[in-house]
Coordinates of C-alpha atoms and ligand atoms in Angstrom, one line a residue:
M1 CA 79.5 -50.8 6.6
E2 CA 76.7 -52.9 8.0
R3 CA 73.0 -51.8 8.7
A4 CA 71.0 -54.3 10.4
L5 CA 67.7 -53.3 8.6
F6 CA 66.3 -57.0 8.0
P7 CA 64.5 -59.0 9.4
P8 CA 62.0 -56.1 10.4
R9 CA 59.5 -56.1 12.7
V10 CA 56.6 -56.8 10.5
P11 CA 56.9 -60.1 8.3
M12 CA 58.2 -59.4 4.8
K13 CA 57.9 -61.3 1.3
P14 CA 61.3 -62.3 1.3
A15 CA 63.1 -64.6 3.7
S16 CA 65.2 -62.7 6.3
F17 CA 68.7 -61.5 5.2
R18 CA 71.8 -59.4 6.5
Y19 CA 72.1 -56.1 4.3
H20 CA 75.6 -54.6 3.6
A21 CA 75.9 -51.7 2.1
P22 CA 80.0 -51.0 1.1
K23 CA 81.2 -47.6 -0.3
T24 CA 84.2 -49.2 -2.0
I25 CA 84.9 -51.8 -4.5
E26 CA 87.5 -53.2 -1.8
E27 CA 85.0 -53.2 0.9
A28 CA 82.4 -55.1 -1.7
L29 CA 85.1 -57.6 -2.7
A30 CA 85.8 -58.4 1.3
L31 CA 82.1 -58.7 1.8
L32 CA 81.6 -61.3 -0.8
A33 CA 84.9 -63.1 0.1
A34 CA 83.3 -63.4 3.6
Y35 CA 79.6 -64.2 2.8
A36 CA 79.7 -65.8 -0.6
P37 CA 80.2 -69.2 1.1
D38 CA 76.9 -68.7 3.1
D39 CA 75.0 -67.6 0.1
G40 CA 75.7 -64.0 -0.1
R41 CA 75.0 -62.2 -3.3
V42 CA 75.5 -59.0 -5.0
L43 CA 72.4 -56.7 -5.2
A44 CA 72.6 -54.3 -8.0
G45 CA 69.4 -53.0 -9.7
G46 CA 67.4 -55.8 -8.1
Q47 CA 65.1 -56.1 -11.1
S48 CA 65.7 -59.8 -11.2
L49 CA 66.8 -60.8 -7.7
V50 CA 64.2 -59.0 -5.6
P51 CA 61.1 -60.7 -7.5
T52 CA 62.9 -64.0 -7.0
M53 CA 63.4 -63.2 -3.4
A54 CA 59.9 -61.9 -3.1
F55 CA 58.4 -65.4 -4.3
R56 CA 61.3 -67.1 -2.0
L57 CA 62.6 -68.8 -5.0
A58 CA 65.9 -67.2 -3.7
R59 CA 66.7 -67.1 -0.3
P60 CA 70.2 -65.3 0.1
H61 CA 71.5 -64.9 3.4
H62 CA 73.4 -61.7 2.7
L63 CA 72.9 -59.2 0.3
V64 CA 76.0 -57.1 -0.8
D65 CA 74.2 -53.6 -2.4
I66 CA 76.7 -52.1 -4.7
N67 CA 74.4 -49.3 -5.4
G68 CA 76.7 -46.8 -3.2
I69 CA 79.9 -47.5 -4.8
E70 CA 80.8 -44.5 -6.7
A71 CA 84.0 -46.0 -8.6
L72 CA 81.3 -48.6 -10.3
R73 CA 79.5 -45.9 -12.4
R74 CA 82.2 -45.4 -14.9
L75 CA 81.3 -45.3 -18.5
G76 CA 83.3 -44.3 -20.9
V77 CA 86.0 -45.1 -23.6
E78 CA 89.4 -46.5 -22.8
N79 CA 92.0 -48.0 -25.2
G80 CA 89.3 -48.6 -28.0
K81 CA 86.7 -50.3 -25.9
L82 CA 83.4 -48.9 -24.0
V83 CA 84.1 -49.5 -20.3
I84 CA 80.4 -50.0 -18.5
G85 CA 80.8 -50.3 -14.7
A86 CA 78.5 -52.4 -12.6
G87 CA 76.5 -49.4 -11.5
V88 CA 75.5 -48.6 -15.1
R89 CA 71.8 -48.6 -15.6
H90 CA 70.0 -49.7 -18.7
Q91 CA 68.6 -46.3 -19.0
A92 CA 72.0 -44.8 -19.2
F93 CA 72.1 -46.0 -23.2
H94 CA 68.7 -44.2 -23.9
Y95 CA 70.8 -41.6 -25.9
P96 CA 74.1 -42.9 -27.7
V97 CA 76.9 -42.8 -25.0
V98 CA 79.5 -42.7 -27.8
E99 CA 79.8 -41.5 -31.3
G100 CA 79.6 -43.8 -34.0
P101 CA 77.8 -47.1 -34.6
L102 CA 78.4 -48.7 -31.2
G103 CA 76.4 -45.8 -29.4
R104 CA 73.5 -46.0 -31.8
L105 CA 73.4 -50.1 -31.6
L106 CA 73.1 -50.0 -27.7
S107 CA 70.3 -47.2 -27.7
A108 CA 68.5 -49.2 -30.2
V109 CA 68.7 -52.5 -28.4
M110 CA 68.2 -50.8 -24.9
R111 CA 64.3 -49.8 -26.0
H112 CA 63.6 -53.5 -26.1
I113 CA 64.6 -54.2 -22.4
A114 CA 61.4 -54.7 -20.3
H115 CA 59.5 -51.1 -19.3
Y116 CA 60.9 -47.8 -18.4
P117 CA 60.7 -48.2 -14.5
I118 CA 62.9 -51.4 -14.6
R119 CA 65.5 -49.5 -17.1
T120 CA 66.0 -46.9 -14.6
R121 CA 67.2 -49.4 -11.8
G122 CA 68.5 -52.4 -13.6
T123 CA 71.9 -52.5 -14.8
F124 CA 74.0 -53.9 -17.7
C125 CA 76.2 -55.8 -15.7
G126 CA 73.6 -57.1 -13.6
S127 CA 71.9 -58.4 -16.7
V128 CA 75.2 -60.1 -17.8
A129 CA 75.8 -61.6 -14.6
H130 CA 72.3 -63.1 -14.4
A131 CA 72.6 -64.5 -17.8
D132 CA 69.1 -65.0 -18.6
P133 CA 69.0 -66.5 -22.1
A134 CA 66.6 -63.7 -23.4
S135 CA 68.5 -60.8 -22.0
E136 CA 69.3 -58.3 -24.7
W137 CA 72.6 -57.2 -23.2
C138 CA 73.8 -60.8 -23.0
L139 CA 73.2 -60.9 -26.8
V140 CA 75.1 -57.7 -27.4
V141 CA 78.2 -59.1 -25.1
A142 CA 78.0 -62.2 -27.3
T143 CA 77.9 -60.8 -30.6
L144 CA 80.3 -58.0 -30.1
G145 CA 82.9 -60.3 -28.3
A146 CA 83.0 -58.2 -25.0
E147 CA 85.4 -58.7 -22.1
M148 CA 83.9 -59.4 -18.6
V149 CA 86.2 -58.0 -15.9
A150 CA 85.4 -60.2 -12.6
R151 CA 87.3 -58.8 -9.5
G152 CA 87.5 -60.9 -6.2
A153 CA 89.6 -60.9 -3.2
R154 CA 91.9 -63.3 -4.9
G155 CA 92.5 -60.9 -7.8
T156 CA 91.1 -59.9 -11.1
R157 CA 90.1 -62.1 -14.2
I158 CA 89.3 -61.1 -17.8
I159 CA 86.9 -63.4 -19.2
A160 CA 86.0 -63.7 -22.9
A161 CA 82.3 -63.6 -24.0
K162 CA 82.6 -66.9 -25.6
D163 CA 83.6 -68.2 -22.2
F164 CA 81.5 -66.3 -19.9
F165 CA 78.0 -67.9 -20.7
Q166 CA 77.8 -71.4 -19.7
G167 CA 73.9 -72.3 -19.7
I168 CA 70.7 -70.9 -18.5
M169 CA 71.6 -68.2 -15.8
T170 CA 75.1 -69.8 -15.3
T171 CA 78.3 -68.0 -16.2
A172 CA 82.0 -68.2 -15.4
L173 CA 81.8 -65.8 -12.4
E174 CA 82.7 -67.4 -9.1
P175 CA 80.0 -66.9 -6.1
D176 CA 82.6 -64.3 -4.6
E177 CA 83.4 -62.5 -7.6
L178 CA 82.0 -58.9 -8.7
L179 CA 81.5 -58.4 -12.4
A180 CA 83.2 -54.9 -12.0
E181 CA 82.7 -54.0 -15.7
V182 CA 82.2 -55.1 -19.2
R183 CA 84.4 -53.8 -22.1
L184 CA 82.6 -53.6 -25.4
P185 CA 84.9 -53.1 -28.7
L186 CA 84.0 -49.9 -30.4
L187 CA 83.0 -50.6 -33.8
A188 CA 84.2 -49.3 -37.0
A189 CA 82.7 -46.1 -38.4
D190 CA 81.2 -48.0 -41.3
T191 CA 79.7 -50.6 -39.5
R192 CA 76.2 -51.2 -40.2
F193 CA 73.8 -53.3 -37.7
G194 CA 70.5 -54.9 -37.5
F195 CA 68.5 -56.2 -34.3
Y196 CA 65.2 -57.7 -34.3
E197 CA 63.4 -59.7 -31.6
F198 CA 60.0 -61.2 -31.2
N199 CA 57.8 -61.3 -28.3
R200 CA 53.9 -61.5 -27.7
R201 CA 53.9 -58.0 -25.8
A202 CA 55.9 -55.0 -25.7
G203 CA 58.5 -55.2 -22.8
D204 CA 58.5 -59.1 -22.3
F205 CA 61.4 -61.2 -22.6
A206 CA 62.4 -62.1 -26.2
M207 CA 61.2 -65.6 -27.6
G208 CA 64.1 -65.1 -30.2
M209 CA 66.2 -62.1 -31.5
A210 CA 69.2 -61.5 -33.6
L211 CA 71.7 -59.0 -33.5
V212 CA 73.9 -58.5 -36.7
T213 CA 76.9 -56.3 -37.7
L214 CA 78.5 -56.1 -40.9
R215 CA 80.8 -53.9 -42.9
L216 CA 80.3 -53.5 -46.8
A217 CA 83.6 -53.2 -49.0
D218 CA 83.6 -53.4 -53.2
G219 CA 79.9 -54.5 -52.8
V220 CA 80.5 -57.4 -50.7
I221 CA 79.9 -58.2 -46.9
V222 CA 82.9 -57.8 -44.7
A223 CA 83.5 -59.4 -41.1
P224 CA 79.7 -60.2 -40.4
H225 CA 78.8 -60.8 -36.7
V226 CA 75.7 -62.8 -36.4
G227 CA 74.2 -63.4 -32.8
V228 CA 71.2 -65.4 -31.9
G229 CA 69.3 -64.8 -28.2
G230 CA 66.4 -66.1 -26.4
A231 CA 66.3 -69.5 -28.3
E232 CA 68.9 -71.5 -26.6
T233 CA 70.4 -71.7 -23.1
R234 CA 72.8 -68.8 -24.2
P235 CA 73.2 -66.4 -26.5
R236 CA 76.1 -67.1 -29.1
R237 CA 77.4 -65.9 -32.6
I238 CA 76.6 -68.3 -35.3
T239 CA 79.6 -68.9 -37.2
A240 CA 77.9 -71.0 -39.9
A241 CA 75.5 -68.0 -40.9
E242 CA 78.6 -65.7 -40.8
A243 CA 80.6 -67.8 -43.2
L244 CA 77.7 -67.8 -45.8
L245 CA 77.6 -64.2 -45.5
T246 CA 81.3 -63.2 -45.7
S247 CA 82.5 -62.0 -49.2
R248 CA 78.8 -62.3 -50.5
A249 CA 76.8 -59.2 -51.9
P250 CA 74.0 -58.1 -49.5
E251 CA 71.1 -59.6 -51.2
P252 CA 67.9 -61.1 -50.1
A253 CA 68.7 -64.9 -51.3
V254 CA 72.1 -64.4 -49.4
F255 CA 70.3 -63.4 -46.3
R256 CA 67.7 -66.3 -46.6
T257 CA 70.5 -68.7 -47.0
A258 CA 72.2 -67.4 -44.0
A259 CA 69.2 -67.1 -41.7
E260 CA 68.4 -70.9 -42.4
A261 CA 71.8 -71.8 -41.8
A262 CA 71.3 -69.9 -38.5
S263 CA 68.1 -71.6 -38.0
A264 CA 69.6 -75.0 -38.3
A265 CA 72.4 -74.5 -36.1
I266 CA 70.7 -73.8 -33.0
D267 CA 69.5 -76.4 -30.3
P268 CA 66.2 -74.7 -29.6
L269 CA 64.8 -74.1 -25.8
T270 CA 61.1 -75.1 -25.4
D271 CA 59.2 -73.7 -22.5
A272 CA 55.6 -72.6 -21.7
Q273 CA 55.5 -70.2 -24.3
T274 CA 56.3 -72.1 -27.5
N275 CA 58.0 -75.5 -28.7
A276 CA 61.3 -76.1 -30.5
E277 CA 60.0 -76.3 -34.1
Y278 CA 58.5 -72.7 -33.6
R279 CA 61.4 -71.4 -32.3
R280 CA 63.8 -72.8 -35.0
D281 CA 61.4 -71.1 -37.6
L282 CA 61.4 -67.8 -35.7
V283 CA 65.3 -67.9 -35.5
A284 CA 65.0 -68.0 -39.3
T285 CA 62.9 -65.1 -39.2
V286 CA 64.6 -63.0 -36.9
T287 CA 67.8 -63.5 -38.2
R288 CA 66.7 -62.5 -41.9
R289 CA 65.1 -59.2 -40.6
A290 CA 68.0 -58.2 -38.6
L291 CA 70.3 -58.8 -41.8
E292 CA 67.7 -56.8 -44.0
Q293 CA 68.0 -54.0 -41.3
A294 CA 71.8 -53.9 -41.3
A295 CA 71.9 -53.8 -45.2
G296 CA 69.1 -51.2 -45.5
Ligands
LIG301 C1 59.0 -57.4 -15.6 C2 60.2 -57.5 -16.0 C3 61.0 -57.4 -17.2 C4 61.8 -57.6 -17.7 N1 62.1 -57.6 -19.0 C5 63.2 -57.9 -19.3 C6 63.8 -57.9 -20.9 O1 62.9 -57.7 -21.8 N2 65.1 -58.1 -21.0 C7 66.1 -58.2 -20.3 O2 67.4 -58.3 -20.5 N3 65.7 -58.0 -19.0 C8 64.6 -57.9 -18.6 N4 64.3 -57.9 -17.1 C9 65.4 -57.9 -16.3 C10 66.0 -56.7 -15.7 O3 66.6 -56.0 -17.2 C11 67.1 -56.7 -14.7 O4 67.7 -55.5 -14.6 C12 68.3 -57.7 -15.2 O5 68.4 -58.9 -15.6 C13 69.5 -57.8 -13.8 O6 69.8 -56.3 -13.7 P1 70.0 -55.9 -12.1 O7 70.9 -54.9 -12.2 O8 68.4 -55.4 -11.6 O9 70.4 -57.1 -11.3 P2 69.8 -57.9 -9.8 O10 68.5 -58.0 -9.9 O11 70.5 -56.7 -8.8 O12 70.6 -59.3 -9.8 C14 70.8 -60.3 -10.7 C15 71.5 -61.3 -10.3 O13 72.9 -60.9 -10.8 C16 73.9 -60.8 -9.6 N5 74.7 -59.5 -9.9 C17 74.1 -58.3 -10.2 N6 75.0 -57.4 -10.6 C18 76.3 -58.3 -10.4 C19 77.8 -57.7 -10.4 N7 78.1 -56.5 -11.0 N8 78.5 -59.0 -10.4 C20 78.1 -60.2 -9.8 N9 77.1 -60.5 -9.8 C21 75.7 -59.6 -10.0 C22 73.1 -60.7 -8.5 O14 73.7 -61.2 -7.4 C23 71.6 -61.6 -8.7 O15 72.0 -62.8 -8.8 C24 63.0 -57.6 -16.7 C25 62.7 -57.6 -15.2 C26 61.1 -57.5 -14.9 C27 61.2 -57.5 -13.5

């Protein structure tokens, strides 16, 4: 279905575009196939896209609004994975959406994303598709090893997290593909987690953050995952830090060594907020604090 809402009679902040409001996934895929070559884009929560359009930093010719597609609001467990459809908003995770550590982890992380009004509109999959290096959901996806389900008129692809994020706001998605859902592996009941992020004001994007999951068996750390975000062009697991934790007792000296390894492993971003040296130092701190939380 197409509604010619734009351009309106009075001048608007964004450049003019055609607005499409499909009701089914198939309709959306057909619209993307037709219009992606003419700078057609998905409109999800609009919390990143609309501000850039208002500043005319983005001038898409077509918007395919997926908010009317009921089938994209799936949120539930299937085959040991939490399936998060493209219509699921950040706020859905306010309370745990699944029993066990994964539900608690998502609720704890969600509180660090932006502010309440933004969380009521922005979507999990929109954040992942947008791939801001400081996105909390992107860090979750990278650390836990999620699968991204990309659908296009030519078929469906499953993309592993390690292959999905390719750089600042750059992913393995093709322009005509819809990130239809993200599948997060459930965590074993005894998984502990820690998340720590630093920013100057509540609600700002993180200048550096770390997410850790681990289990303890016979007093030593088993299967640690250490993810760092906001510090490099993309969030990722730091295997050098994980190796230093595996089979070691959860002690402060072990955490310090692993945190220093994470700090040494990154290629830090510099931006208007801070320089590389500060960010490297910050990564050591956020990683150590996330580890302490997980062990506590
Ligand atoms: C003031 C402010 C503060 C913020 N702070 C944070 C923060 O601390 N942490 C954080 O993570 N985010 C933050 N955000 C961003 C917010 O979380 C957005 O909701 C999120 O980045 C994008 O999700 P969205 O659903 O709004 O996507 P949109 O804005 O609708 O889309 C973003 C981009 O992704 C594409 N896209 C969206 N969904 C899909 C899909 N399913 N398939 C393919 N492509 C898709 C769009 O075409 C567009 O290019 C902030 C935003 C604002 C305005």
